[in-house]
PDB file of N, CA and C in Angstrom:
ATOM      1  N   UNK I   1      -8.669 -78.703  68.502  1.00 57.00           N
ATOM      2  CA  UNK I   1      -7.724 -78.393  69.563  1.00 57.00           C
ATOM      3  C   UNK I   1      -6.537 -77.607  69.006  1.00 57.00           C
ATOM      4  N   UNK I   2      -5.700 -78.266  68.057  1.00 54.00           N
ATOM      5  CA  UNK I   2      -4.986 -77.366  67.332  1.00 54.00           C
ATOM      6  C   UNK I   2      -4.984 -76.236  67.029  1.00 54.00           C
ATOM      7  N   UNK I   3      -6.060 -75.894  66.504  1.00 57.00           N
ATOM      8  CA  UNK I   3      -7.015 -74.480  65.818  1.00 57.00           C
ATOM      9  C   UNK I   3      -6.744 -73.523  67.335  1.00 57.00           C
ATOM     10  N   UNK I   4      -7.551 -74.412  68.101  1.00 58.00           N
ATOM     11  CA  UNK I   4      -7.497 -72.841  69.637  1.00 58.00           C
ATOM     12  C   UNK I   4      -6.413 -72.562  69.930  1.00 58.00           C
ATOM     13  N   UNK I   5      -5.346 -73.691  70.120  1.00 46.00           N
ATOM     14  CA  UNK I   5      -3.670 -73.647  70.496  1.00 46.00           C
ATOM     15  C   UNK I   5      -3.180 -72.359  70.148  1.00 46.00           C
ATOM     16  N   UNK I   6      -3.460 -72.394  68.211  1.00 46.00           N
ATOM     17  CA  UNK I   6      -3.145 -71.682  67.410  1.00 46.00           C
ATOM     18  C   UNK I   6      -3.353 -70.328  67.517  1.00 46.00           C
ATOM     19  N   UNK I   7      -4.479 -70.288  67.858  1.00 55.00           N
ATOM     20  CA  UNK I   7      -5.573 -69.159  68.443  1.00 55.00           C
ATOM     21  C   UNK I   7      -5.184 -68.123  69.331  1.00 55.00           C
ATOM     22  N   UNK I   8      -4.506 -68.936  70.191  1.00 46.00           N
ATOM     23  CA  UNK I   8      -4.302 -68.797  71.451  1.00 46.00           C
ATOM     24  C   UNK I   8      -2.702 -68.128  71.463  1.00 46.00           C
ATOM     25  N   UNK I   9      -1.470 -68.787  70.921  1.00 47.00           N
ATOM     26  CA  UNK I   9      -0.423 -68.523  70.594  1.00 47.00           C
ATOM     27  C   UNK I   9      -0.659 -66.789  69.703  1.00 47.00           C
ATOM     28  N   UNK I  10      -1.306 -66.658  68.738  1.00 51.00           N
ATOM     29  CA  UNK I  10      -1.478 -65.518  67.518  1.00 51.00           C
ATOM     30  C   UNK I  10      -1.904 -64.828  68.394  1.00 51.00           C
ATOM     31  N   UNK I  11      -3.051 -65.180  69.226  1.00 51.00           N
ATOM     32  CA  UNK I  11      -3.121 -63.619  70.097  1.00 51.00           C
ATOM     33  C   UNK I  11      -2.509 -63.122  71.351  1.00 51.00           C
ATOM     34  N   UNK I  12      -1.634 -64.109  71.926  1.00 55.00           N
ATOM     35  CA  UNK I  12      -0.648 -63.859  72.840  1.00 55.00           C
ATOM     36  C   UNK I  12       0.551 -62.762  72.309  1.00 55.00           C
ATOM     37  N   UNK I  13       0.943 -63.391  71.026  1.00 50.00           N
ATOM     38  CA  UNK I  13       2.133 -62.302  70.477  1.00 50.00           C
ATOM     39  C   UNK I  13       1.617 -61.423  70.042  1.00 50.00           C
ATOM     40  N   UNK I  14       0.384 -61.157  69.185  1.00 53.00           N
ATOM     41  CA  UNK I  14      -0.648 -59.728  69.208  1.00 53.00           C
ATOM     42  C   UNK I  14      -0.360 -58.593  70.060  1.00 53.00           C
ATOM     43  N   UNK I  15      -0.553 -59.142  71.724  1.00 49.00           N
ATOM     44  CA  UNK I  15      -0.900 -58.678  73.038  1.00 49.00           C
ATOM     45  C   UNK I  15       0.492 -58.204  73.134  1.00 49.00           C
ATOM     46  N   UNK I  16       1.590 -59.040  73.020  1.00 48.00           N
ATOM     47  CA  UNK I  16       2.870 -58.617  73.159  1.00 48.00           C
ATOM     48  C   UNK I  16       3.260 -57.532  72.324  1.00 48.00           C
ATOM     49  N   UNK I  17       3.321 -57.620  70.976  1.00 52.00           N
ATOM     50  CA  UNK I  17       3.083 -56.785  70.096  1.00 52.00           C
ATOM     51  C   UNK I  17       2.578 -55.287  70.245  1.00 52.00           C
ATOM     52  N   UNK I  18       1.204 -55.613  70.553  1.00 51.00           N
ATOM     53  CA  UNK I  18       0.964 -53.969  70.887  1.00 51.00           C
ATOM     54  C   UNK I  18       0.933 -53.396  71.967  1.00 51.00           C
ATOM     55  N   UNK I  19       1.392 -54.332  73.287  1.00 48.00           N
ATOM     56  CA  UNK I  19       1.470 -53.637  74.445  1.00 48.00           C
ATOM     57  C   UNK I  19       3.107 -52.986  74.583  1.00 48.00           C
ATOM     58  N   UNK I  20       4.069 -53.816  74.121  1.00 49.00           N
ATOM     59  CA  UNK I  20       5.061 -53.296  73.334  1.00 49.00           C
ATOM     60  C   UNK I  20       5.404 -51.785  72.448  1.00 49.00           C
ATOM     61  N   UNK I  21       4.569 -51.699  71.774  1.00 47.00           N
ATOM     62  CA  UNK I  21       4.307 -50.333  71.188  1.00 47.00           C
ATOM     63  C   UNK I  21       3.892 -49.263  71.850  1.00 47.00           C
ATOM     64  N   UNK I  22       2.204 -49.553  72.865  1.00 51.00           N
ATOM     65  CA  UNK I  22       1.675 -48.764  72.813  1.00 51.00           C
ATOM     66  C   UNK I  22       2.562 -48.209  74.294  1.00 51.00           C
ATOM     67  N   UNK I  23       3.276 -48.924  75.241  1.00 69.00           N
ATOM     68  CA  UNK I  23       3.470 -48.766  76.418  1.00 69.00           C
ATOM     69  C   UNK I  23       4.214 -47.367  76.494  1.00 69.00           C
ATOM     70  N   UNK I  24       5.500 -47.222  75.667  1.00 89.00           N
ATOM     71  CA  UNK I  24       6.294 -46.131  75.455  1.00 89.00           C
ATOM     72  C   UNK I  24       6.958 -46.070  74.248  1.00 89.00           C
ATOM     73  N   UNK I  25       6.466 -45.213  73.469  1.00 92.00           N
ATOM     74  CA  UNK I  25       7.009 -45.071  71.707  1.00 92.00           C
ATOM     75  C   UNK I  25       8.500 -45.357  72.134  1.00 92.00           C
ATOM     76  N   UNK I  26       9.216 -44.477  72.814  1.00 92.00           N
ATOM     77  CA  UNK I  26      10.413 -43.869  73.168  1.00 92.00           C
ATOM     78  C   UNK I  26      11.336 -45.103  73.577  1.00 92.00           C
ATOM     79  N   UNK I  27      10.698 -45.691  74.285  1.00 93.00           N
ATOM     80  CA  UNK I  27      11.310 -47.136  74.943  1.00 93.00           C
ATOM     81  C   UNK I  27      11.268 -47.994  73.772  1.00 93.00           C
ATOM     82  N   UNK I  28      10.722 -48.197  73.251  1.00 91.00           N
ATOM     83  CA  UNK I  28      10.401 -49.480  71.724  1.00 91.00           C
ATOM     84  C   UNK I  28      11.618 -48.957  70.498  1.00 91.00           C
ATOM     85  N   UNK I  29      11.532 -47.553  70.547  1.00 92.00           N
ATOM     86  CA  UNK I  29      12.328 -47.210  69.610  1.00 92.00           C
ATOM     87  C   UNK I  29      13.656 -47.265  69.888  1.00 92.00           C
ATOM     88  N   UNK I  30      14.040 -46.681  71.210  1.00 94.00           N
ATOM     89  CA  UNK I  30      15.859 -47.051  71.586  1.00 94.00           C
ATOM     90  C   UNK I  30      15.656 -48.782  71.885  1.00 94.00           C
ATOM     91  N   UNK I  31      15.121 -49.497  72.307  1.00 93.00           N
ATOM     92  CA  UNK I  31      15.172 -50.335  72.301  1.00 93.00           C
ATOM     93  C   UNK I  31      15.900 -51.192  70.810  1.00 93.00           C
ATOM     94  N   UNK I  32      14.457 -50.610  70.295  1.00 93.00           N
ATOM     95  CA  UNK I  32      15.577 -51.123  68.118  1.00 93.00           C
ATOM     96  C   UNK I  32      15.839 -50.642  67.795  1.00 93.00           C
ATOM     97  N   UNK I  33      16.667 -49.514  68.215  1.00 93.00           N
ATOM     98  CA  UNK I  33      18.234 -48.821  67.480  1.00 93.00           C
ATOM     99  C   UNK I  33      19.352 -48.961  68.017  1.00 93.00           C
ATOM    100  N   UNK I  34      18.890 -49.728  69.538  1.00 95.00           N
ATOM    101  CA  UNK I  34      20.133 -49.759  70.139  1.00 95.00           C
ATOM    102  C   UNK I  34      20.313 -51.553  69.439  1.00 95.00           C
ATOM    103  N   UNK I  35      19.674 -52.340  69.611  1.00 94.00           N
ATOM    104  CA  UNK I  35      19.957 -53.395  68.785  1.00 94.00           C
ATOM    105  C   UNK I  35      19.839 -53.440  67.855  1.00 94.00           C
ATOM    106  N   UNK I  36      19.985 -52.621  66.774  1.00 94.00           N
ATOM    107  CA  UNK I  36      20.273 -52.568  66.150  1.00 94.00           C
ATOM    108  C   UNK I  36      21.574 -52.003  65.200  1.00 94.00           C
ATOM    109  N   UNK I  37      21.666 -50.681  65.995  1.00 95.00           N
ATOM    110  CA  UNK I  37      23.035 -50.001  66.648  1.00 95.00           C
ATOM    111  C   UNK I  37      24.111 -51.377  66.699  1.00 95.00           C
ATOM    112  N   UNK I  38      23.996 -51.903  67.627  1.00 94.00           N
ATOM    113  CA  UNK I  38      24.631 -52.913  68.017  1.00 94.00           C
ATOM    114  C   UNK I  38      24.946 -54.293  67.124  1.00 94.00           C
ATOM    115  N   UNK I  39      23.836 -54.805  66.217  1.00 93.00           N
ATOM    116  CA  UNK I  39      24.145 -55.468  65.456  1.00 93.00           C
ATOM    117  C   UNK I  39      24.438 -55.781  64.535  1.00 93.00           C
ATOM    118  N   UNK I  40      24.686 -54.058  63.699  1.00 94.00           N
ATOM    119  CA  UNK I  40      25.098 -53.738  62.429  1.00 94.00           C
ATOM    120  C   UNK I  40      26.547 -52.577  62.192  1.00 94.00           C
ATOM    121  N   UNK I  41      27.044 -52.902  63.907  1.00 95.00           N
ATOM    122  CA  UNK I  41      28.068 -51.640  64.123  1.00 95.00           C
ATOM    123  C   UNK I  41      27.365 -50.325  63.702  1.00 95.00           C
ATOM    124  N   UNK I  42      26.576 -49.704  63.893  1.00 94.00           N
ATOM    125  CA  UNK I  42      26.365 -48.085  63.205  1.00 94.00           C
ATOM    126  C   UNK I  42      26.987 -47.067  64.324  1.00 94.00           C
ATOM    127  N   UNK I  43      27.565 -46.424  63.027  1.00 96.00           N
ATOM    128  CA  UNK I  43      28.244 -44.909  64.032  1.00 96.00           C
ATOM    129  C   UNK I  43      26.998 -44.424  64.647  1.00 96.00           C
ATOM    130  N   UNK I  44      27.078 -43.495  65.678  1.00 96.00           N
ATOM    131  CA  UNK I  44      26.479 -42.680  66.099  1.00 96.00           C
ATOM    132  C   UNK I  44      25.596 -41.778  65.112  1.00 96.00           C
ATOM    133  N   UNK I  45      25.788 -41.052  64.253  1.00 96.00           N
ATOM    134  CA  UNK I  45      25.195 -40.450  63.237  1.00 96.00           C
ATOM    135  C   UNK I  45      23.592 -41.152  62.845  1.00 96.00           C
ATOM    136  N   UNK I  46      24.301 -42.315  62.007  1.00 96.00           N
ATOM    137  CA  UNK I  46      23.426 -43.622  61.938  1.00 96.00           C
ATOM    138  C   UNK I  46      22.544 -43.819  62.947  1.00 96.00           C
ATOM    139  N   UNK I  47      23.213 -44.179  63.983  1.00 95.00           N
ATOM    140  CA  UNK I  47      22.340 -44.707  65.269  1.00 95.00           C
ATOM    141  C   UNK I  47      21.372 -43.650  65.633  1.00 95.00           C
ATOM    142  N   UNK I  48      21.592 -42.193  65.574  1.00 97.00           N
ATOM    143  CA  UNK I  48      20.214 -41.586  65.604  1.00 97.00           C
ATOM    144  C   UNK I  48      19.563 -41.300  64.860  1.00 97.00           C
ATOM    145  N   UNK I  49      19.697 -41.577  63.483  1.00 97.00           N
ATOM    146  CA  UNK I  49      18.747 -41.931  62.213  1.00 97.00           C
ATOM    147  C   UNK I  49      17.743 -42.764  62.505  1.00 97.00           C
ATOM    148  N   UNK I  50      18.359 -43.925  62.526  1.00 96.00           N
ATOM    149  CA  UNK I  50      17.330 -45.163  63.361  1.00 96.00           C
ATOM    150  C   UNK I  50      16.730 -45.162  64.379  1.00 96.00           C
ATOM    151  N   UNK I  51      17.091 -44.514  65.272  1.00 96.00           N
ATOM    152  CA  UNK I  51      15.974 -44.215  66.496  1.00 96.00           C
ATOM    153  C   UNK I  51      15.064 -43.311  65.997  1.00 96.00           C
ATOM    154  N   UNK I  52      15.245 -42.525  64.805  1.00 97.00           N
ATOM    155  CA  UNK I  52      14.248 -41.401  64.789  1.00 97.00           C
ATOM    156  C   UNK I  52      12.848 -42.278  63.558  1.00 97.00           C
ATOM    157  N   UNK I  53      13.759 -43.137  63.081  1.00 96.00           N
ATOM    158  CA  UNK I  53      12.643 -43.855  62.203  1.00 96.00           C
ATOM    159  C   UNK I  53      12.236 -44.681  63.060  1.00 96.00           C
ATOM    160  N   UNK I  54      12.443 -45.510  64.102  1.00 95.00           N
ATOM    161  CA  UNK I  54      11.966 -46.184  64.561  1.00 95.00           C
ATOM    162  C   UNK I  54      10.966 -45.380  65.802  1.00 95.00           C
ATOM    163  N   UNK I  55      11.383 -44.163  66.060  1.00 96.00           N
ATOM    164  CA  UNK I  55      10.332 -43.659  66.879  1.00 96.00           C
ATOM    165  C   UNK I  55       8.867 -43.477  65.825  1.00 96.00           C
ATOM    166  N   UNK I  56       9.006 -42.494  64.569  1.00 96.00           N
ATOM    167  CA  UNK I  56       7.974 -42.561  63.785  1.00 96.00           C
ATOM    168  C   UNK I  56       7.293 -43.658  63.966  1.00 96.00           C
ATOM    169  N   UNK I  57       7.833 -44.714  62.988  1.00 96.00           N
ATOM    170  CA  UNK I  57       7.076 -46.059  63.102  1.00 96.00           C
ATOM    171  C   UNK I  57       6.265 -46.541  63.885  1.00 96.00           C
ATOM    172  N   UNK I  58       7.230 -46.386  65.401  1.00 95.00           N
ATOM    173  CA  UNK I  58       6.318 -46.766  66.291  1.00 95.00           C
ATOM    174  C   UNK I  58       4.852 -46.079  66.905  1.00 95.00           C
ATOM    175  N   UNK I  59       5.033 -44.589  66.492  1.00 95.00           N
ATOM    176  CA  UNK I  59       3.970 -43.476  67.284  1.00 95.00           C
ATOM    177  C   UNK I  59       2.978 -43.540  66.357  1.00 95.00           C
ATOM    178  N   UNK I  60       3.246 -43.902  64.772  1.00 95.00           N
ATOM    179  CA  UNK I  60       2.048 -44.630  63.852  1.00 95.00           C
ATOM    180  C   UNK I  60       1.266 -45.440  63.931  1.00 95.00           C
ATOM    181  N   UNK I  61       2.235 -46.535  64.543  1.00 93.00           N
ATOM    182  CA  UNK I  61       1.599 -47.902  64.602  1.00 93.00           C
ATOM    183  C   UNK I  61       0.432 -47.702  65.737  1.00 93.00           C
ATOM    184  N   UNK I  62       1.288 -47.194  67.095  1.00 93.00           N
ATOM    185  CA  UNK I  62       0.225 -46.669  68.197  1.00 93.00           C
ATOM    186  C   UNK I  62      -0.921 -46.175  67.763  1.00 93.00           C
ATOM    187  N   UNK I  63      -0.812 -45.012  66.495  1.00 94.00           N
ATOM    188  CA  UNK I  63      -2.426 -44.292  66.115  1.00 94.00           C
ATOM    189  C   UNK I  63      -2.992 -45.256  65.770  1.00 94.00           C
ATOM    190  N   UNK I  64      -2.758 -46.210  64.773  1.00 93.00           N
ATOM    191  CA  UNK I  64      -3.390 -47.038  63.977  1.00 93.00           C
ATOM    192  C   UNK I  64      -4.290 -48.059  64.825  1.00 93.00           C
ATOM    193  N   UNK I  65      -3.076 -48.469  65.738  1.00 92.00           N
ATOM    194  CA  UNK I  65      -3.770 -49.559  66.658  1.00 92.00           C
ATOM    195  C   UNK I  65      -4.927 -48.975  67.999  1.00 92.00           C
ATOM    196  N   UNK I  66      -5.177 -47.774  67.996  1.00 92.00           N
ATOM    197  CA  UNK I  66      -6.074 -47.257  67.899  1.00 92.00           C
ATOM    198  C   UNK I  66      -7.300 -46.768  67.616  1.00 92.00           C
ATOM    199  N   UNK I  67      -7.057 -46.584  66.391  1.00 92.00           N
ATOM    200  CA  UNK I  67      -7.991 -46.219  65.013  1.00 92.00           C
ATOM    201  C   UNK I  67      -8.742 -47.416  64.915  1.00 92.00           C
ATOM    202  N   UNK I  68      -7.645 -48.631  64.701  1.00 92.00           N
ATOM    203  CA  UNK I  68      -8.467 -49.369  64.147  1.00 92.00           C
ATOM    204  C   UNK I  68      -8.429 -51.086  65.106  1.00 92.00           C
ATOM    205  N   UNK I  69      -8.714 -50.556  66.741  1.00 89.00           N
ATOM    206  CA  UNK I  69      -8.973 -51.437  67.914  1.00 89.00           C
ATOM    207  C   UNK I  69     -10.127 -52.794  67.483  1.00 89.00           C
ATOM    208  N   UNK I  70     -10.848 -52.828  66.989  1.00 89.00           N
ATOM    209  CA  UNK I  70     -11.474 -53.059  66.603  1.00 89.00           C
ATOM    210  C   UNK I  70     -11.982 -53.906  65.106  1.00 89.00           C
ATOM    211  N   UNK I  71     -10.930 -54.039  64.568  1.00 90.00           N
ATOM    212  CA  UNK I  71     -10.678 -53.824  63.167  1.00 90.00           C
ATOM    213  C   UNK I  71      -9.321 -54.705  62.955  1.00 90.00           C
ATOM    214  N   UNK I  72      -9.695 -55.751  62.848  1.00 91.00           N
ATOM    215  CA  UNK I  72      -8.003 -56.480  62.384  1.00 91.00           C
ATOM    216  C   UNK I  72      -7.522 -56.326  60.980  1.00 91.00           C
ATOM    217  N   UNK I  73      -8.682 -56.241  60.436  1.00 93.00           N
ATOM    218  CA  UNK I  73      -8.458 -55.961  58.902  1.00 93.00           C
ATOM    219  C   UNK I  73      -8.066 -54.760  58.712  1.00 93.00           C
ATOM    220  N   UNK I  74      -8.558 -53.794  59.405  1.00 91.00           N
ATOM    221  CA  UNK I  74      -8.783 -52.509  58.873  1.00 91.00           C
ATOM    222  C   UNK I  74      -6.853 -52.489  59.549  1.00 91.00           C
ATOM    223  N   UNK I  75      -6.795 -53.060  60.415  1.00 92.00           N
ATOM    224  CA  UNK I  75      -5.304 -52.226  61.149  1.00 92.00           C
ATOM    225  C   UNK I  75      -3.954 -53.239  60.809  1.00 92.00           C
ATOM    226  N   UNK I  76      -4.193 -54.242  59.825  1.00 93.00           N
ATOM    227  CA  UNK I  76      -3.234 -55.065  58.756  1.00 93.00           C
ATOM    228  C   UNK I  76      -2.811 -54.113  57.850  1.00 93.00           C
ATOM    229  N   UNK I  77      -3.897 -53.747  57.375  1.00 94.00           N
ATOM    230  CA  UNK I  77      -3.969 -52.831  56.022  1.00 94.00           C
ATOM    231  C   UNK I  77      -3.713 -51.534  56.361  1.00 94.00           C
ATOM    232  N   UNK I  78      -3.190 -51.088  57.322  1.00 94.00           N
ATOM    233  CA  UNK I  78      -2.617 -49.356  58.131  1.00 94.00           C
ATOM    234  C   UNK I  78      -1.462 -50.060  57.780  1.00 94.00           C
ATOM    235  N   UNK I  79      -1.018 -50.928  58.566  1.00 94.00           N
ATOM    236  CA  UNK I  79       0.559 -51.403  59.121  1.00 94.00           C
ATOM    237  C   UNK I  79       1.290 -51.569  57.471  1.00 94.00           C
ATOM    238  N   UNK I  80       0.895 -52.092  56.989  1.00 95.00           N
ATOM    239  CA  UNK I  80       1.489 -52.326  55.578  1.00 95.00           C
ATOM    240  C   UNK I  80       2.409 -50.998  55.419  1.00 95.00           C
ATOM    241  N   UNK I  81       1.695 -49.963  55.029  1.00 96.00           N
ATOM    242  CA  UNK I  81       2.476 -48.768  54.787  1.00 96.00           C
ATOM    243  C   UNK I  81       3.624 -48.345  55.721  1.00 96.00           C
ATOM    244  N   UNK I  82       2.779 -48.309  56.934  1.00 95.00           N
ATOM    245  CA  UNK I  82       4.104 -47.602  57.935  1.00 95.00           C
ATOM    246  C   UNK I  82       4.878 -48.319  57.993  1.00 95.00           C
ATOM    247  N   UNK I  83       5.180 -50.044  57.982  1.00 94.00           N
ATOM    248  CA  UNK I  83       6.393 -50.700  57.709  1.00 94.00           C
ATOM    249  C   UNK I  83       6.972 -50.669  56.701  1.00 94.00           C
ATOM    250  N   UNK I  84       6.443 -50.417  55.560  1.00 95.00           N
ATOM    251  CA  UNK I  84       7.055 -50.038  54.110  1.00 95.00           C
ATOM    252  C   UNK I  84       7.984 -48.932  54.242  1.00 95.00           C
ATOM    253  N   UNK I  85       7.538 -47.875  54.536  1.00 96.00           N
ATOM    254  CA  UNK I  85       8.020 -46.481  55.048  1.00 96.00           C
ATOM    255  C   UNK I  85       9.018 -46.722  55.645  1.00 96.00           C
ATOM    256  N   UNK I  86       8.860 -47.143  57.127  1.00 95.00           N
ATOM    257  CA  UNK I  86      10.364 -47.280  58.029  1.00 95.00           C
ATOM    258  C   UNK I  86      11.307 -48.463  57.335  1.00 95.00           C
ATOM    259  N   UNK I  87      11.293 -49.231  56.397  1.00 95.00           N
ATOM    260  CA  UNK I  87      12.191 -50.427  56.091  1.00 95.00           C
ATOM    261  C   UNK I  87      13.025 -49.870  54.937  1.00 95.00           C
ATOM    262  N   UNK I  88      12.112 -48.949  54.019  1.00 96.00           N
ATOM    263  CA  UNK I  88      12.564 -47.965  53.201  1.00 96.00           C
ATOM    264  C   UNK I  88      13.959 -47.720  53.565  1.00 96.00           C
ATOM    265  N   UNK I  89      13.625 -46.230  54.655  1.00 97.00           N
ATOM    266  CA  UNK I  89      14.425 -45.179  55.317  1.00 97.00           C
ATOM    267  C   UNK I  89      15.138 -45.934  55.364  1.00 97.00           C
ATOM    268  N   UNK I  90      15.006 -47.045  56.562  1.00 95.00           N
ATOM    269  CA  UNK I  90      16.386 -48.284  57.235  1.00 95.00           C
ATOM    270  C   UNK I  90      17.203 -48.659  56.194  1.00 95.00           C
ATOM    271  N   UNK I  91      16.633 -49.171  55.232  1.00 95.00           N
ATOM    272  CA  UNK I  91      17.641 -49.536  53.948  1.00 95.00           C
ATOM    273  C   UNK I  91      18.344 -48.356  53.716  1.00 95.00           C
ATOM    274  N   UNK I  92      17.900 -47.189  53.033  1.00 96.00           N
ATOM    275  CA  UNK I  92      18.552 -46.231  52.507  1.00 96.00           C
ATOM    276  C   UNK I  92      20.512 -46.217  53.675  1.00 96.00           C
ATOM    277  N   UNK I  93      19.750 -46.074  54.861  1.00 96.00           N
ATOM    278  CA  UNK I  93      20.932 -45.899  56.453  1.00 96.00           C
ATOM    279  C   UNK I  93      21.798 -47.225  56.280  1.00 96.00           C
ATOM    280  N   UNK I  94      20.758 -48.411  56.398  1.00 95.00           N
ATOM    281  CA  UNK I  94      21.992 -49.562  56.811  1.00 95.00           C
ATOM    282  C   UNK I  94      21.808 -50.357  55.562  1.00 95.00           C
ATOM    283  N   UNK I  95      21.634 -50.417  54.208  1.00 95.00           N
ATOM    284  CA  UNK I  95      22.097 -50.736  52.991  1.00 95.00           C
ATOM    285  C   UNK I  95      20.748 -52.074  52.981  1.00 95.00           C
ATOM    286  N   UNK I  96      20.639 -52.806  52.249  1.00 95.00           N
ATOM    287  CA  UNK I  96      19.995 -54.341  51.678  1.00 95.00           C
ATOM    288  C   UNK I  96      20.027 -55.564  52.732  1.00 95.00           C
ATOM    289  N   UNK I  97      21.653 -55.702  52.866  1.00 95.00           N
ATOM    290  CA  UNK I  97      22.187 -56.936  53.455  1.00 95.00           C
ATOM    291  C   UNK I  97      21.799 -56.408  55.200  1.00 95.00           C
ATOM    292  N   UNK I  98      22.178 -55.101  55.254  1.00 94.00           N
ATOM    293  CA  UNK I  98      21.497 -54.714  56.812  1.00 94.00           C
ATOM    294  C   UNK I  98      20.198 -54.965  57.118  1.00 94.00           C
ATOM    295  N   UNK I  99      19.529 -54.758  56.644  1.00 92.00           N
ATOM    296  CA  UNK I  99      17.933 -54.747  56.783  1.00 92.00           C
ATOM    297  C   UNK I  99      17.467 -56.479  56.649  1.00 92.00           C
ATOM    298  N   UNK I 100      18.042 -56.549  55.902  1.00 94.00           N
ATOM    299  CA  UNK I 100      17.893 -58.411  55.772  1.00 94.00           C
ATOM    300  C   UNK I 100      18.398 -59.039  57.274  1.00 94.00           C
ATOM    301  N   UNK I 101      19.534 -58.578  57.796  1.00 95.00           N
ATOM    302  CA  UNK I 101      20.306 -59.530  59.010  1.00 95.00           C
ATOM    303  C   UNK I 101      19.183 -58.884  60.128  1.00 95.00           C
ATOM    304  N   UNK I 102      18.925 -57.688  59.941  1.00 93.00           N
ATOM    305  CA  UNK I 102      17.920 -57.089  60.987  1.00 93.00           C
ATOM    306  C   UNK I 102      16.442 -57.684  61.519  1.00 93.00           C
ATOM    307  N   UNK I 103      16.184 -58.116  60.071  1.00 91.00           N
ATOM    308  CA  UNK I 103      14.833 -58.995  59.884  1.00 91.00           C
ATOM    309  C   UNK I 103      15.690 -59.743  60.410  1.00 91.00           C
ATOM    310  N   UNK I 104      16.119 -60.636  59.998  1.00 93.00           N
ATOM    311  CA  UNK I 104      16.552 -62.245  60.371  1.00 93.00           C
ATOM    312  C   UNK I 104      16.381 -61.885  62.194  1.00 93.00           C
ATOM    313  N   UNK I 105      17.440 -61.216  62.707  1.00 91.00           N
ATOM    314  CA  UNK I 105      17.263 -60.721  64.262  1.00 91.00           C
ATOM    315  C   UNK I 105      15.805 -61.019  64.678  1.00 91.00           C
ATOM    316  N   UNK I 106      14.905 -60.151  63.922  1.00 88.00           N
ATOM    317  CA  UNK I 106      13.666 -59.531  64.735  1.00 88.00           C
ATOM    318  C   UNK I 106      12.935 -61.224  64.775  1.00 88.00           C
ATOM    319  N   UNK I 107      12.873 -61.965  63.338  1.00 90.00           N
ATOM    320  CA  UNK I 107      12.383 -63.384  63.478  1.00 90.00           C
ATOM    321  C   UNK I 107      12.862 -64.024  64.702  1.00 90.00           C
ATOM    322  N   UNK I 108      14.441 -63.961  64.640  1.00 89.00           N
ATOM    323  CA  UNK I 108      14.825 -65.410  65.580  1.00 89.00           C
ATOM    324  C   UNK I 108      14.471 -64.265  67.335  1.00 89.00           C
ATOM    325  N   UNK I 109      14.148 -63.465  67.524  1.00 86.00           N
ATOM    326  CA  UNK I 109      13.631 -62.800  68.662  1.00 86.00           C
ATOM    327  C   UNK I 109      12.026 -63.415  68.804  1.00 86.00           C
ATOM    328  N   UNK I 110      11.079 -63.711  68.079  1.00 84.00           N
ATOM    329  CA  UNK I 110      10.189 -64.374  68.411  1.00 84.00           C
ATOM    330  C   UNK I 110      10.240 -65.857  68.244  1.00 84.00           C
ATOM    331  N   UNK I 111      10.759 -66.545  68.037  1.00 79.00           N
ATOM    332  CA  UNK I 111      11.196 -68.040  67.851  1.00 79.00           C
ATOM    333  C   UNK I 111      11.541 -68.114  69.658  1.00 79.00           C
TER     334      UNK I 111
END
């Protein structure tokens, strides 16, 4: 019983996850620059840095989850990189301790 619960929960936020992405790059991305914008004070400058990495990210993730519909393994092992990539950039813009409080955000947003 546990096991399906479990089951059941992992592929609900999946569903959220990539319907999230795939619905509108554009929307997902101001979405986390504006909260993000917002939760790290960034000037304007900044703030469209981050929308522009977070648009990438997201129009990747879309191919991938695509590519590899089919394929949980195959589309774990896409995502690796393109989050490497955009967390990169983000650090370089909003420093260590930013990217850390950002994560912390994105966790307590699925909690």
């Amino acid at each position: 019983m546990k096991k399906i619960f479990l089951t059941l929960v992992f592929a609900i936020l999946f569903s959220f996850s990539a319907l999230a992405q795939s619905n509108n790059p554009e929307k997902s991305a101001k979405w986390a620059s504006d909260k993000m914008t917002a939760l790290l004070t960034l000037n304007e400058g900044d703030a469209k840095k981050v929308y522009e990495i977070q648009l990438e990210k997201t129009i990747k993730l879309n191919e991938a989850l695509k590519k590899y519909e089919n394929d949980e393994e195959g589309l774990k092992a896409a995502k690796k990189p393109i989050y490497a990539d955009a967390n990169n950039k983000l650090q370089a813009i909003v420093g260590k301790d930013g990217l850390t409080k950002w994560k912390t955000f994105l966790q307590e947003q699925k909690e």
